[in-house]
mmCIF file of C-alpha atoms in Angstrom:
data_model
loop_
_atom_site.group_PDB
_atom_site.id
_atom_site.type_symbol
_atom_site.label_atom_id
_atom_site.label_comp_id
_atom_site.label_asym_id
_atom_site.label_seq_id
_atom_site.Cartn_x
_atom_site.Cartn_y
_atom_site.Cartn_z
ATOM 1 C CA MET A 1 73.445 38.343 77.500
ATOM 2 C CA THR A 2 73.876 42.477 77.981
ATOM 3 C CA ASP A 3 75.871 44.986 75.982
ATOM 4 C CA ASP A 4 78.888 44.793 78.181
ATOM 5 C CA ALA A 5 79.257 40.566 77.568
ATOM 6 C CA LYS A 6 78.264 41.165 74.229
ATOM 7 C CA SER A 7 80.681 43.640 73.190
ATOM 8 C CA LEU A 8 83.338 41.648 74.995
ATOM 9 C CA PHE A 9 82.245 38.304 73.688
ATOM 10 C CA GLN A 10 82.519 39.910 70.220
ATOM 11 C CA LYS A 11 86.023 41.040 71.165
ATOM 12 C CA GLY A 12 87.444 37.839 72.497
ATOM 13 C CA VAL A 13 85.905 35.915 68.909
ATOM 14 C CA GLU A 14 87.566 38.951 66.054
ATOM 15 C CA ALA A 15 91.018 38.639 68.398
ATOM 16 C CA ILE A 16 91.022 34.441 68.093
ATOM 17 C CA ARG A 17 89.439 34.693 64.446
ATOM 18 C CA ASP A 18 91.086 37.230 62.328
ATOM 19 C CA GLN A 19 93.857 38.483 64.839
ATOM 20 C CA GLN A 20 95.338 34.802 65.961
ATOM 21 C CA ASP A 21 96.380 35.863 69.041
ATOM 22 C CA ALA A 22 94.812 33.420 71.482
ATOM 23 C CA ALA A 23 95.514 35.439 75.366
ATOM 24 C CA ALA A 24 94.280 37.844 74.223
ATOM 25 C CA GLY A 25 90.721 36.645 73.278
ATOM 26 C CA ARG A 26 90.777 34.394 76.436
ATOM 27 C CA LYS A 27 91.411 37.598 78.056
ATOM 28 C CA PHE A 28 87.983 39.028 76.354
ATOM 29 C CA LEU A 29 85.974 36.075 76.831
ATOM 30 C CA GLN A 30 86.801 35.528 80.224
ATOM 31 C CA GLN A 31 85.492 39.134 81.099
ATOM 32 C CA SER A 32 82.930 38.398 78.562
ATOM 33 C CA LEU A 33 81.891 35.142 80.563
ATOM 34 C CA GLN A 34 81.781 36.768 84.143
ATOM 35 C CA LEU A 35 79.014 39.045 83.728
ATOM 36 C CA GLU A 36 77.387 35.951 81.664
ATOM 37 C CA PRO A 37 78.399 32.735 81.923
ATOM 38 C CA GLN A 38 75.527 31.228 80.498
ATOM 39 C CA ASN A 39 77.061 32.328 76.818
ATOM 40 C CA ASP A 40 77.421 28.095 76.084
ATOM 41 C CA VAL A 41 78.930 29.930 72.768
ATOM 42 C CA ALA A 42 81.774 31.749 74.807
ATOM 43 C CA TRP A 43 82.716 28.416 76.478
ATOM 44 C CA VAL A 44 83.344 26.634 73.040
ATOM 45 C CA TRP A 45 85.050 30.066 72.236
ATOM 46 C CA LEU A 46 87.223 29.174 75.084
ATOM 47 C CA SER A 47 88.120 25.970 74.737
ATOM 48 C CA TYR A 48 90.333 27.607 71.358
ATOM 49 C CA THR A 49 92.318 29.043 73.615
ATOM 50 C CA VAL A 50 93.904 27.079 75.650
ATOM 51 C CA SER A 51 96.460 23.733 74.799
ATOM 52 C CA ASP A 52 95.523 21.875 77.637
ATOM 53 C CA PRO A 53 93.291 18.798 77.049
ATOM 54 C CA GLN A 54 92.330 18.602 80.138
ATOM 55 C CA LYS A 55 90.778 21.829 79.898
ATOM 56 C CA LYS A 56 89.368 22.326 77.141
ATOM 57 C CA LEU A 57 86.941 19.543 77.351
ATOM 58 C CA GLY A 58 86.876 20.972 80.471
ATOM 59 C CA CYS A 59 85.703 24.419 78.707
ATOM 60 C CA LEU A 60 83.228 22.453 76.295
ATOM 61 C CA LYS A 61 81.827 20.339 78.336
ATOM 62 C CA ARG A 62 80.402 23.227 80.285
ATOM 63 C CA ALA A 63 78.621 24.802 77.245
ATOM 64 C CA LEU A 64 76.988 21.172 76.869
ATOM 65 C CA GLN A 65 75.921 21.911 80.268
ATOM 66 C CA ILE A 66 74.669 25.094 79.183
ATOM 67 C CA ASN A 67 73.475 23.562 75.738
ATOM 68 C CA PRO A 68 73.085 19.658 74.926
ATOM 69 C CA ALA A 69 71.419 21.350 71.482
ATOM 70 C CA ASN A 70 75.158 23.496 70.791
ATOM 71 C CA ALA A 71 76.276 20.643 67.772
ATOM 72 C CA GLN A 72 80.090 22.620 67.714
ATOM 73 C CA ALA A 73 80.482 21.753 70.694
ATOM 74 C CA LEU A 74 79.413 18.010 71.489
ATOM 75 C CA LYS A 75 81.168 17.890 68.051
ATOM 76 C CA LEU A 76 84.846 19.094 69.448
ATOM 77 C CA LYS A 77 84.364 17.900 72.181
ATOM 78 C CA GLN A 78 83.974 13.548 71.138
ATOM 79 C CA LYS A 79 86.653 14.629 68.990
ATOM 80 C CA LEU A 80 88.545 15.200 71.444
ATOM 81 C CA GLU A 81 88.452 12.666 73.424
ATOM 82 C CA LYS A 82 88.732 9.966 71.250
ATOM 83 C CA ALA A 83 91.775 11.797 70.458
ATOM 84 C CA THR A 84 92.596 12.227 74.596
ATOM 85 C CA SER A 85 91.088 8.200 75.523
ATOM 86 C CA PRO A 86 92.486 4.865 77.399
ATOM 87 C CA ALA A 87 93.261 3.682 74.050
ATOM 88 C CA ALA A 88 94.952 6.428 72.390
ATOM 89 C CA GLY A 89 97.546 7.133 75.459
ATOM 90 C CA GLY A 90 95.862 9.924 76.544
ATOM 91 C CA ILE A 91 93.968 11.606 79.815
ATOM 92 C CA GLN A 92 91.201 9.722 81.507
ATOM 93 C CA THR A 93 89.069 12.144 83.070
ATOM 94 C CA ALA A 94 89.040 16.275 82.875
ATOM 95 C CA THR A 95 89.002 18.985 84.938
ATOM 96 C CA PRO A 96 86.992 21.779 84.732
ATOM 97 C CA LEU A 97 88.220 24.866 84.129
ATOM 98 C CA PRO A 98 87.890 27.506 86.436
ATOM 99 C CA THR A 99 86.023 30.637 86.225
ATOM 100 C CA GLN A 100 87.131 33.974 87.036
ATOM 101 C CA SER A 101 84.276 34.361 90.080
ATOM 102 C CA GLY A 102 85.584 31.811 92.588
ATOM 103 C CA ALA A 103 89.056 29.554 92.961
ATOM 104 C CA ALA A 104 86.722 26.630 94.527
ATOM 105 C CA ASP A 105 88.647 24.360 92.592
ATOM 106 C CA LEU A 106 91.766 25.115 93.407
ATOM 107 C CA GLY A 107 92.070 23.407 96.355
ATOM 108 C CA ASN A 108 93.358 24.331 99.905
ATOM 109 C CA LEU A 109 94.609 27.210 101.001
ATOM 110 C CA LEU A 110 98.350 27.437 101.714
ATOM 111 C CA GLY A 111 98.843 31.024 102.246
ATOM 112 C CA SER A 112 97.772 34.918 101.625
ATOM 113 C CA ALA A 113 99.019 38.309 101.134
ATOM 114 C CA ARG A 114 97.677 41.634 101.764
ATOM 115 C CA LEU A 115 98.395 45.495 100.993
ATOM 116 C CA ASN A 116 100.841 46.142 104.743
ATOM 117 C CA PRO A 117 98.989 49.111 106.058
ATOM 118 C CA TRP A 118 101.701 50.746 107.576
ATOM 119 C CA LEU A 119 102.785 51.514 104.396
ATOM 120 C CA LEU A 120 100.030 52.397 102.943
ATOM 121 C CA ALA A 121 99.157 54.966 106.399
ATOM 122 C CA VAL A 122 103.275 56.471 105.053
ATOM 123 C CA LYS A 123 101.782 57.170 101.848
ATOM 124 C CA ILE A 124 99.306 58.680 102.809
ATOM 125 C CA VAL A 125 100.630 60.977 105.359
ATOM 126 C CA SER A 126 103.436 61.854 102.057
ATOM 127 C CA VAL A 127 99.940 62.694 100.472
ATOM 128 C CA VAL A 128 98.440 64.696 103.161
ATOM 129 C CA ILE A 129 102.241 66.639 103.424
ATOM 130 C CA CYS A 130 102.578 66.836 99.719
ATOM 131 C CA ALA A 131 98.580 68.775 100.036
ATOM 132 C CA VAL A 132 99.587 70.745 102.754
ATOM 133 C CA ALA A 133 102.302 71.813 99.898
ATOM 134 C CA VAL A 134 99.864 72.799 97.134
ATOM 135 C CA VAL A 135 97.425 74.219 99.216
ATOM 136 C CA ALA A 136 100.257 76.959 100.667
ATOM 137 C CA MET A 137 101.924 77.777 97.125
ATOM 138 C CA GLY A 138 98.073 78.401 96.151
ATOM 139 C CA ILE A 139 97.584 80.932 99.327
ATOM 140 C CA GLY A 140 100.946 82.766 98.263
ATOM 141 C CA LEU A 141 99.882 83.217 94.565
ATOM 142 C CA VAL A 142 96.730 84.702 96.060
ATOM 143 C CA LEU A 143 98.719 86.728 98.073
ATOM 144 C CA PHE A 144 101.374 87.756 95.977
ATOM 145 C CA ARG A 145 99.209 89.225 93.629
ATOM 146 C CA ARG A 146 96.986 91.205 96.214
ATOM 147 C CA TYR A 147 99.683 93.146 97.432
ATOM 148 C CA TYR A 148 101.908 92.852 94.321
ATOM 149 C CA PRO A 149 99.390 93.226 91.189
ATOM 150 C CA THR A 150 101.041 94.813 88.888
ATOM 151 C CA GLY A 151 103.873 92.083 89.695
ATOM 152 C CA ILE A 152 107.554 93.299 89.925
ATOM 153 C CA GLY A 153 108.936 93.102 86.543
ATOM 154 C CA LEU A 154 108.914 89.279 86.259
ATOM 155 C CA PRO A 155 106.488 87.086 85.004
ATOM 156 C CA ILE A 156 106.436 85.322 88.719
ATOM 157 C CA ASN A 157 101.857 84.579 88.758
ATOM 158 C CA GLU A 158 102.898 82.661 84.992
ATOM 159 C CA VAL A 159 105.436 80.565 86.585
ATOM 160 C CA PHE A 160 104.281 80.422 89.867
ATOM 161 C CA GLY A 161 100.674 79.209 88.897
ATOM 162 C CA GLY A 162 101.994 76.674 85.972
ATOM 163 C CA ILE A 163 104.698 74.961 89.258
ATOM 164 C CA LEU A 164 100.935 75.438 91.190
ATOM 165 C CA ILE A 165 99.173 72.893 87.835
ATOM 166 C CA LEU A 166 101.941 70.648 87.670
ATOM 167 C CA ALA A 167 102.359 69.631 90.869
ATOM 168 C CA LEU A 168 98.149 69.490 91.232
ATOM 169 C CA ILE A 169 98.398 67.373 88.846
ATOM 170 C CA GLY A 170 101.616 65.404 90.502
ATOM 171 C CA LEU A 171 99.561 64.973 93.791
ATOM 172 C CA VAL A 172 96.451 63.911 91.819
ATOM 173 C CA PHE A 173 98.769 61.117 90.181
ATOM 174 C CA PHE A 174 99.211 59.948 93.101
ATOM 175 C CA MET A 175 97.013 59.542 95.279
ATOM 176 C CA TYR A 176 95.478 57.970 92.931
ATOM 177 C CA THR A 177 98.551 55.678 92.689
ATOM 178 C CA ILE A 178 98.134 54.464 96.870
ATOM 179 C CA ILE A 179 94.798 55.008 96.767
ATOM 180 C CA TRP A 180 93.567 52.268 93.698
ATOM 181 C CA PRO A 181 95.655 48.941 94.949
ATOM 182 C CA SER A 182 94.969 50.055 97.831
ATOM 183 C CA ASN A 183 92.050 46.631 98.626
ATOM 184 C CA VAL A 184 94.953 44.329 96.313
ATOM 185 C CA GLN A 185 94.203 40.780 97.992
ATOM 186 C CA ILE A 186 96.403 37.482 96.892
ATOM 187 C CA GLU A 187 95.407 33.847 97.690
ATOM 188 C CA ILE A 188 97.400 31.374 96.975
ATOM 189 C CA TYR A 189 95.741 28.261 97.261
ATOM 190 C CA GLU A 190 97.728 24.102 96.037
ATOM 191 C CA LYS A 191 96.555 24.094 92.477
ATOM 192 C CA GLY A 192 96.610 28.285 91.902
ATOM 193 C CA VAL A 193 96.002 31.544 92.825
ATOM 194 C CA GLN A 194 92.781 34.505 93.425
ATOM 195 C CA GLN A 195 93.730 38.339 93.168
ATOM 196 C CA THR A 196 90.417 40.430 94.830
ATOM 197 C CA LYS A 197 91.306 44.019 93.338
ATOM 198 C CA HIS A 198 87.829 46.547 94.088
ATOM 199 C CA GLY A 199 85.444 43.471 94.846
ATOM 200 C CA GLU A 200 86.410 41.811 91.384
ATOM 201 C CA SER A 201 88.194 38.321 91.575
ATOM 202 C CA HIS A 202 90.920 36.534 89.195
ATOM 203 C CA SER A 203 92.584 33.245 89.160
ATOM 204 C CA TRP A 204 94.942 31.446 87.869
ATOM 205 C CA ARG A 205 95.816 27.690 87.633
ATOM 206 C CA TRP A 206 99.882 26.777 87.459
ATOM 207 C CA GLU A 207 99.183 25.621 84.000
ATOM 208 C CA GLU A 208 98.354 28.984 82.442
ATOM 209 C CA PHE A 209 101.571 31.380 84.495
ATOM 210 C CA THR A 210 104.368 30.551 81.319
ATOM 211 C CA ALA A 211 106.708 32.593 83.382
ATOM 212 C CA ILE A 212 108.249 34.184 86.752
ATOM 213 C CA ARG A 213 110.229 36.666 88.212
ATOM 214 C CA ILE A 214 112.188 37.352 91.550
ATOM 215 C CA ALA A 215 115.043 40.429 92.098
ATOM 216 C CA GLU A 216 114.917 40.776 95.795
ATOM 217 C CA GLN A 217 118.698 42.702 96.335
ATOM 218 C CA THR A 218 120.193 44.152 99.664
ATOM 219 C CA VAL A 219 122.198 48.097 98.713
ATOM 220 C CA ILE A 220 124.045 49.579 101.793
ATOM 221 C CA HIS A 221 124.324 52.821 101.102
ATOM 222 C CA THR A 222 127.047 55.151 103.196
ATOM 223 C CA ALA A 223 128.401 58.814 102.932
ATOM 224 C CA TYR A 224 132.331 58.959 103.831
ATOM 225 C CA CYS A 225 132.049 54.944 104.547
ATOM 226 C CA ILE A 226 129.838 55.718 107.360
ATOM 227 C CA PRO A 227 126.761 52.439 106.706
ATOM 228 C CA VAL A 228 124.197 55.359 106.847
ATOM 229 C CA PHE A 229 120.825 53.404 105.718
ATOM 230 C CA ARG A 230 120.133 50.019 104.546
ATOM 231 C CA GLU A 231 118.127 49.559 102.076
ATOM 232 C CA HIS A 232 115.801 46.090 100.822
ATOM 233 C CA THR A 233 114.185 45.738 97.103
ATOM 234 C CA TYR A 234 111.977 42.856 96.099
ATOM 235 C CA ILE A 235 109.615 42.705 93.107
ATOM 236 C CA CYS A 236 108.279 38.809 92.139
ATOM 237 C CA ARG A 237 106.023 39.073 88.858
ATOM 238 C CA VAL A 238 103.712 36.212 87.545
ATOM 239 C CA LEU A 239 103.459 36.752 84.354
ATOM 240 C CA ILE A 240 101.392 34.777 81.131
ATOM 241 C CA ASP A 241 101.865 35.343 78.012
ATOM 242 C CA LYS A 242 104.434 38.184 78.692
ATOM 243 C CA LYS A 243 102.290 40.055 80.800
ATOM 244 C CA VAL A 244 102.213 40.770 84.617
ATOM 245 C CA VAL A 245 99.148 39.516 86.148
ATOM 246 C CA LEU A 246 100.588 39.435 89.010
ATOM 247 C CA LYS A 247 102.439 41.885 91.480
ATOM 248 C CA ILE A 248 103.771 41.399 94.419
ATOM 249 C CA ASP A 249 106.349 43.509 96.221
ATOM 250 C CA LYS A 250 107.612 45.145 99.376
ATOM 251 C CA ASP A 251 103.978 46.938 99.553
ATOM 252 C CA PHE A 252 102.162 42.928 100.761
ATOM 253 C CA GLN A 253 103.441 41.096 103.804
ATOM 254 C CA LYS A 254 105.047 37.938 103.870
ATOM 255 C CA TYR A 255 105.397 39.385 100.502
ATOM 256 C CA LYS A 256 108.802 37.085 100.757
ATOM 257 C CA GLU A 257 106.201 34.327 102.221
ATOM 258 C CA ALA A 258 104.269 34.381 99.458
ATOM 259 C CA GLY A 259 106.646 35.487 96.499
ATOM 260 C CA THR A 260 109.148 32.374 97.707
ATOM 261 C CA LEU A 261 105.388 29.778 97.595
ATOM 262 C CA ILE A 262 104.713 31.271 93.951
ATOM 263 C CA ALA A 263 108.145 30.111 92.745
ATOM 264 C CA GLN A 264 108.205 26.421 94.450
ATOM 265 C CA LYS A 265 104.149 25.720 92.541
ATOM 266 C CA THR A 266 105.725 27.202 89.589
ATOM 267 C CA ALA A 267 109.015 25.480 89.755
ATOM 268 C CA PRO A 268 108.403 22.068 88.533
ATOM 269 C CA ILE A 269 105.636 23.441 85.982
ATOM 270 C CA PHE A 270 108.306 25.103 83.928
ATOM 271 C CA PHE A 271 110.819 22.542 84.450
ATOM 272 C CA GLU A 272 109.351 20.211 83.535
ATOM 273 C CA ARG A 273 107.914 21.985 79.896
ATOM 274 C CA ASP A 274 111.855 23.877 79.362
ATOM 275 C CA LEU A 275 112.893 19.874 79.467
ATOM 276 C CA LYS A 276 110.618 17.971 76.553
ATOM 277 C CA ARG A 277 110.607 21.618 75.029
ATOM 278 C CA TYR A 278 114.710 21.305 75.033
ATOM 279 C CA ASP A 279 114.504 17.168 74.620
ATOM 280 C CA SER A 280 112.425 18.154 71.052
ATOM 281 C CA GLY A 281 115.624 20.366 69.994
ATOM 282 C CA GLU A 282 114.469 24.164 70.303
ATOM 283 C CA SER A 283 116.532 26.425 72.466
ATOM 284 C CA LEU A 284 115.446 27.825 75.830
ATOM 285 C CA ARG A 285 114.796 31.595 76.583
ATOM 286 C CA TYR A 286 115.304 33.317 79.315
ATOM 287 C CA GLY A 287 115.325 37.089 79.536
ATOM 288 C CA THR A 288 118.653 37.592 77.264
ATOM 289 C CA ILE A 289 119.516 34.499 77.794
ATOM 290 C CA GLU A 290 120.153 31.038 75.135
ATOM 291 C CA LEU A 291 120.090 27.486 75.932
ATOM 292 C CA ASN A 292 120.588 25.273 73.854
ATOM 293 C CA HIS A 293 122.294 21.736 73.401
ATOM 294 C CA GLU A 294 125.892 22.846 72.151
ATOM 295 C CA GLY A 295 125.266 25.663 75.247
ATOM 296 C CA ILE A 296 124.974 28.811 76.756
ATOM 297 C CA ARG A 297 124.754 32.016 74.803
ATOM 298 C CA ASP A 298 124.249 35.698 75.762
ATOM 299 C CA ILE A 299 122.255 37.749 72.885
ATOM 300 C CA TRP A 300 123.075 40.521 74.213
ATOM 301 C CA LYS A 301 127.379 39.907 75.353
ATOM 302 C CA PHE A 302 128.482 37.551 72.862
ATOM 303 C CA TRP A 303 132.263 37.134 74.806
ATOM 304 C CA LYS A 304 129.619 35.490 77.679
ATOM 305 C CA SER A 305 128.825 32.152 75.414
ATOM 306 C CA THR A 306 129.994 29.545 76.198
ATOM 307 C CA THR A 307 129.365 25.749 75.372
ATOM 308 C CA TRP A 308 128.421 22.813 77.321
ATOM 309 C CA ARG A 309 132.194 20.400 77.388
ATOM 310 C CA ASP A 310 133.752 23.701 77.804
ATOM 311 C CA ILE A 311 132.197 24.721 81.412
ATOM 312 C CA GLU A 312 135.136 23.251 84.041
ATOM 313 C CA LYS A 313 133.280 23.508 86.710
ATOM 314 C CA TYR A 314 129.471 26.465 87.599
ATOM 315 C CA ASP A 315 128.801 28.355 91.355
ATOM 316 C CA VAL A 316 125.697 30.430 93.325
ATOM 317 C CA ASP A 317 126.689 33.768 94.718
ATOM 318 C CA GLY A 318 124.097 35.940 95.558
ATOM 319 C CA PRO A 319 122.338 37.167 92.939
ATOM 320 C CA TRP A 320 125.601 35.684 90.122
ATOM 321 C CA LEU A 321 126.152 32.394 88.609
ATOM 322 C CA LYS A 322 129.383 32.407 88.282
ATOM 323 C CA ILE A 323 130.772 29.860 85.129
ATOM 324 C CA LYS A 324 134.854 28.121 85.611
ATOM 325 C CA ARG A 325 136.321 27.577 81.267
ATOM 326 C CA PHE A 326 138.638 25.551 80.596
ATOM 327 C CA GLU A 327 141.807 27.667 79.285
ATOM 328 C CA ARG A 328 139.010 30.489 79.293
ATOM 329 C CA PRO A 329 138.118 33.110 81.369
ATOM 330 C CA GLY A 330 135.316 32.967 83.678
ATOM 331 C CA VAL A 331 131.979 34.401 83.328
ATOM 332 C CA ASN A 332 129.461 35.861 84.748
ATOM 333 C CA PHE A 333 125.736 36.078 84.845
ATOM 334 C CA TYR A 334 123.371 37.974 86.755
ATOM 335 C CA LEU A 335 120.582 36.076 87.835
ATOM 336 C CA LEU A 336 117.844 38.556 88.739
ATOM 337 C CA ASP A 337 117.093 39.407 85.427
ATOM 338 C CA LEU A 338 116.408 36.342 84.927
ATOM 339 C CA PRO A 339 112.771 34.660 84.265
ATOM 340 C CA ASN A 340 111.099 31.506 85.336
ATOM 341 C CA LEU A 341 115.710 30.916 87.675
ATOM 342 C CA VAL A 342 114.988 27.725 89.433
ATOM 343 C CA SER A 343 114.593 25.442 85.488
ATOM 344 C CA PHE A 344 117.794 27.361 84.409
ATOM 345 C CA LEU A 345 119.777 26.790 87.160
ATOM 346 C CA LYS A 346 118.812 22.816 87.239
ATOM 347 C CA MET A 347 118.389 22.709 83.034
ATOM 348 C CA ILE A 348 122.115 23.651 84.065
ATOM 349 C CA ASP A 349 122.615 20.916 87.031
ATOM 350 C CA LYS A 350 121.638 18.103 84.019
ATOM 351 C CA MET A 351 123.681 19.804 81.314
ATOM 352 C CA THR A 352 126.902 19.766 83.471
ATOM 353 C CA ALA A 353 125.681 15.996 85.247
#
């Protein structure tokens, strides 16, 4: 095992065993397995970070393929197969956990999103203009010191030099934010999605995601009541355990199609999860909105809270959910602030049907 793979493996074990942080442990172990995929012990530890029985079995089977004498993997596999046997009402087959090296087990390719070369070119031109401005400032400072070596009674040299240093730092940061993510590609498959960045690929199955946020808005800016220009924003964020793992915005080609496709694939999974949790008596959280058996509660704006029996009717109008209540003023919820929006609306449909 290489030193990097060993270090990542140890960090993963410590995160699981000592910090009780399965998400962090899974991340470190997956990175370690990228470097050393034949580490059977890492596959056993990885099985502790997933809750899906199929994925657990996939990890354990992979460990036994590498080392059939791994007693811990064999014991856990037998125990899990017994718990998920047909007699126990469980699953009958196991799907191997996808590795981070590719997406061969994610089904057929449905679509992809690459960075928009036109927007990238515009950003590069902006960097060039900024670089020219910084160089001009530097030349101006040199000329000023040449013709006014003693200054003009003010700390012009110090002020101008400080501005130049700040401009250089801003230019370097601006170039980094453009060049670093310039080779990102997202591929959407039937069973999951893969992201390739700087030659490294990371793939996830739809079941691994925990939330998706999509915000789209068009604003028309005016001057003296005359439309000047229209600004359209679109943001899609896919999360695992509150951490953003996928970002799609207007920098991508076909960004809206890609975000819509991801939302369509994840919506049934999120709704099924939410419905099971709701039926078991849990309260569901969608951002600052809590949904439970009593009704809808805004944890920050209590006057927006309402019970199911108080709802006369509701309607989705653009980015707003407008609720009309019996004998009480209606309330509006801004939908673009809510994760898993499709699941949220389906739950309301079910509760008010």
